Structure formats: structure tokens, C-alpha cells
GROMACS .gro file of C-alpha atoms in nm:
model
  154
    1MET     CA    1  -0.420   0.893  -2.913
    2THR     CA    2  -0.677   0.600  -2.836
    3GLY     CA    3  -0.753   0.419  -2.522
    4MET     CA    4  -0.718   0.713  -2.286
    5ARG     CA    5  -0.907   0.557  -2.008
    6SER     CA    6  -0.824   0.794  -1.727
    7ILE     CA    7  -0.711   1.166  -1.672
    8LEU     CA    8  -0.566   1.283  -1.359
    9VAL     CA    9  -0.617   1.653  -1.285
   10PRO     CA   10  -0.458   1.785  -0.966
   11LEU     CA   11  -0.702   2.071  -0.783
   12ASP     CA   12  -0.577   2.315  -0.538
   13GLY     CA   13  -0.886   2.566  -0.592
   14SER     CA   14  -0.714   2.830  -0.772
   15PRO     CA   15  -0.845   2.930  -1.115
   16LEU     CA   16  -0.543   2.797  -1.293
   17THR     CA   17  -0.621   2.418  -1.182
   18GLU     CA   18  -0.948   2.483  -1.281
   19GLN     CA   19  -0.843   2.595  -1.633
   20ALA     CA   20  -0.696   2.240  -1.645
   21LEU     CA   21  -0.998   2.087  -1.519
   22PHE     CA   22  -1.176   2.274  -1.819
   23ARG     CA   23  -0.920   2.094  -2.058
   24ALA     CA   24  -0.947   1.766  -1.910
   25THR     CA   25  -1.315   1.760  -1.949
   26ALA     CA   26  -1.286   1.847  -2.318
   27LEU     CA   27  -1.048   1.557  -2.365
   28ALA     CA   28  -1.231   1.309  -2.132
   29GLN     CA   29  -1.560   1.362  -2.360
   30LYS     CA   30  -1.363   1.323  -2.665
   31PHE     CA   31  -1.189   0.994  -2.555
   32ARG     CA   32  -1.467   0.890  -2.324
   33SER     CA   33  -1.232   0.890  -2.031
   34GLU     CA   34  -1.287   0.886  -1.652
   35VAL     CA   35  -1.146   1.203  -1.481
   36ILE     CA   36  -0.968   1.155  -1.142
   37LEU     CA   37  -0.971   1.479  -0.920
   38LEU     CA   38  -0.692   1.493  -0.706
   39HIS     CA   39  -0.662   1.750  -0.396
   40ILE     CA   40  -0.331   1.731  -0.209
   41LEU     CA   41  -0.415   1.835   0.159
   42PRO     CA   42  -0.175   2.107   0.309
   43ILE     CA   43   0.048   1.960   0.566
   44PRO     CA   44  -0.006   2.174   0.877
   45VAL     CA   45   0.314   2.273   1.029
   46PRO     CA   46   0.312   2.492   1.352
   47ALA     CA   47   0.508   2.801   1.391
   48PRO     CA   48   0.820   2.776   1.563
   49PRO     CA   49   0.932   2.787   1.815
   50VAL     CA   50   0.722   2.491   1.994
   51SER     CA   51   0.762   2.491   2.357
   52HIS     CA   52   0.549   2.168   2.409
   53PRO     CA   53   0.592   1.940   2.107
   54GLU     CA   54   0.347   1.699   2.252
   55MET     CA   55   0.055   1.964   2.194
   56CYS     CA   56   0.130   1.947   1.813
   57THR     CA   57  -0.028   1.605   1.769
   58GLY     CA   58  -0.373   1.720   1.841
   59TRP     CA   59  -0.332   2.065   1.664
   60LYS     CA   60  -0.214   1.881   1.356
   61ARG     CA   61  -0.495   1.658   1.358
   62VAL     CA   62  -0.771   1.908   1.400
   63ALA     CA   63  -0.606   2.131   1.123
   64LEU     CA   64  -0.589   1.826   0.883
   65GLY     CA   65  -0.942   1.769   0.983
   66CYS     CA   66  -1.071   2.117   0.878
   67ALA     CA   67  -0.841   2.100   0.544
   68ARG     CA   68  -1.005   1.744   0.474
   69ARG     CA   69  -1.365   1.888   0.528
   70LYS     CA   70  -1.302   2.206   0.317
   71ALA     CA   71  -1.146   1.995   0.048
   72GLU     CA   72  -1.429   1.732   0.023
   73LYS     CA   73  -1.677   2.048  -0.011
   74TYR     CA   74  -1.451   2.183  -0.302
   75LEU     CA   75  -1.436   1.826  -0.489
   76ASP     CA   76  -1.810   1.752  -0.429
   77ALA     CA   77  -1.852   2.077  -0.611
   78GLN     CA   78  -1.601   1.985  -0.907
   79GLN     CA   79  -1.763   1.641  -0.945
   80ARG     CA   80  -2.107   1.782  -0.963
   81GLN     CA   81  -1.990   2.000  -1.247
   82VAL     CA   82  -1.792   1.740  -1.431
   83ARG     CA   83  -2.100   1.461  -1.392
   84ARG     CA   84  -2.325   1.718  -1.547
   85GLN     CA   85  -2.129   1.683  -1.858
   86GLY     CA   86  -2.182   1.322  -1.871
   87ILE     CA   87  -1.815   1.237  -1.779
   88GLU     CA   88  -1.727   0.962  -1.532
   89VAL     CA   89  -1.530   1.115  -1.223
   90ARG     CA   90  -1.398   1.026  -0.904
   91ALA     CA   91  -1.195   1.244  -0.615
   92LEU     CA   92  -0.913   1.154  -0.430
   93MET     CA   93  -0.722   1.324  -0.137
   94CYS     CA   94  -0.385   1.270   0.000
   95ASP     CA   95  -0.162   1.456   0.252
   96ARG     CA   96   0.178   1.411   0.108
   97ALA     CA   97   0.415   1.650  -0.067
   98PRO     CA   98   0.212   1.759  -0.378
   99ALA     CA   99   0.445   1.640  -0.639
  100GLU     CA  100   0.492   1.305  -0.445
  101GLY     CA  101   0.143   1.276  -0.404
  102ILE     CA  102   0.055   1.333  -0.765
  103LEU     CA  103   0.307   1.089  -0.907
  104ASP     CA  104   0.196   0.851  -0.650
  105VAL     CA  105  -0.181   0.851  -0.746
  106ALA     CA  106  -0.094   0.868  -1.137
  107THR     CA  107   0.108   0.536  -1.064
  108ARG     CA  108  -0.135   0.367  -0.857
  109GLU     CA  109  -0.426   0.445  -1.063
  110GLY     CA  110  -0.236   0.375  -1.381
  111VAL     CA  111  -0.365   0.713  -1.544
  112ASP     CA  112  -0.307   0.800  -1.916
  113LEU     CA  113  -0.257   1.159  -1.895
  114ILE     CA  114  -0.222   1.408  -1.616
  115VAL     CA  115  -0.345   1.765  -1.715
  116MET     CA  116  -0.230   2.046  -1.466
  117HIS     CA  117  -0.111   2.394  -1.470
  118GLY     CA  118   0.248   2.452  -1.516
  119ARG     CA  119   0.474   2.770  -1.467
  120VAL     CA  120   0.796   2.793  -1.718
  121HIS     CA  121   1.087   2.976  -1.527
  122GLU     CA  122   1.133   3.299  -1.690
  123GLY     CA  123   1.456   3.337  -1.865
  124SER     CA  124   1.546   2.986  -1.882
  125PRO     CA  125   1.662   2.886  -2.266
  126HIS     CA  126   1.519   2.525  -2.239
  127GLY     CA  127   1.185   2.611  -2.083
  128HIS     CA  128   1.258   2.486  -1.723
  129LEU     CA  129   0.937   2.424  -1.516
  130ASP     CA  130   0.917   2.551  -1.169
  131GLY     CA  131   0.855   2.358  -0.878
  132VAL     CA  132   0.563   2.067  -0.867
  133ALA     CA  133   0.512   2.084  -1.262
  134GLY     CA  134   0.859   2.052  -1.327
  135ALA     CA  135   0.874   1.740  -1.068
  136VAL     CA  136   0.569   1.583  -1.207
  137ALA     CA  137   0.673   1.638  -1.567
  138GLN     CA  138   1.017   1.506  -1.516
  139GLN     CA  139   0.904   1.171  -1.321
  140SER     CA  140   0.567   1.093  -1.443
  141PRO     CA  141   0.485   0.735  -1.546
  142CYS     CA  142   0.253   0.909  -1.836
  143PRO     CA  143   0.234   1.218  -2.067
  144VAL     CA  144   0.163   1.558  -1.880
  145LEU     CA  145  -0.038   1.814  -2.019
  146LEU     CA  146   0.084   2.145  -1.869
  147MET     CA  147  -0.146   2.466  -1.874
  148PRO     CA  148   0.017   2.786  -1.923
  149SER     CA  149  -0.057   3.065  -1.678
  150ALA     CA  150  -0.269   3.349  -1.825
  151GLU     CA  151   0.045   3.600  -1.865
  152GLN     CA  152   0.237   3.328  -2.022
  153GLY     CA  153  -0.040   3.282  -2.292
  154GLU     CA  154  -0.223   2.980  -2.438
   0.00000   0.00000   0.00000
């Protein structure tokens, strides 16, 4: 594979997504690719019942602001780690549903590869992928390298 200009790595702060980042940086070094880190901000939802819906707007803005600051610190630390390896890196955030956000960024940025954690649904004869990884793998505009969880082996 030649001409792999950019690799997208969705990160949520878990060790599994950081394993995906480790693999992505190895590929980026080999192909001299840029790494794009992506953090999907959790969309805050007030616990029902809400007696005063007008209060939710302010609460949601504060919660999203806190999540954004936490994500910025996390992404800054990850960017520093990748840059120390001599790899060009950028970090992005979005506040959409995870699969939708990953697919949107992959399309908008024209990435050549997505490297992410994926869990194969137990008992599926065809290796059905769960959740976000399944949606991304099915709809991605580029190849997706899925990293298995530790209990599923390498």
C-alpha cells in the first residue's frame, strides 16, 4: 500500500483505543503518514423527568464545556506522544453520535485508513461486529483496521 497520506484514530481514553493508536503510529512511521486523532464528545442528556426543559439548555452547555476541556487535555497529551515519534499529528473533536462522527471526519478529511478498536459479536458465524465499529466498517469511505480486544486475541 503506497500513498497512505493520513490515518484516522478515534480515541475515547480507553486502553483499547490507545492500542489502536500504537498500531496507527507504527503504520504512520512506515508510510510517513499524518495521524488524525478524533475524540467524540459525549452528548449530555439530562435524566428524566425534566420538570423545566428550559433549564436543560444551560446545563447541556456547561456539561459539554467540561467534556470539551477534558478531551482537549487528553488529546494534547496524545498529540505530544505521537509528535515525539516524529509523526505529523492533528487532533479533532466532534459532538455527534460516534459512528456518524467518525464517518463524517473520514469523508471530510479524505483519510486513507481508519484504525480503531472493534469487538466481534460472540457466536456470530460471520464475525458480526458490534456497535460503532460495525457501523464504521460497513459504511467507511476507506479501509478500516480493527484492533481486537485483549480477550479476543491479536
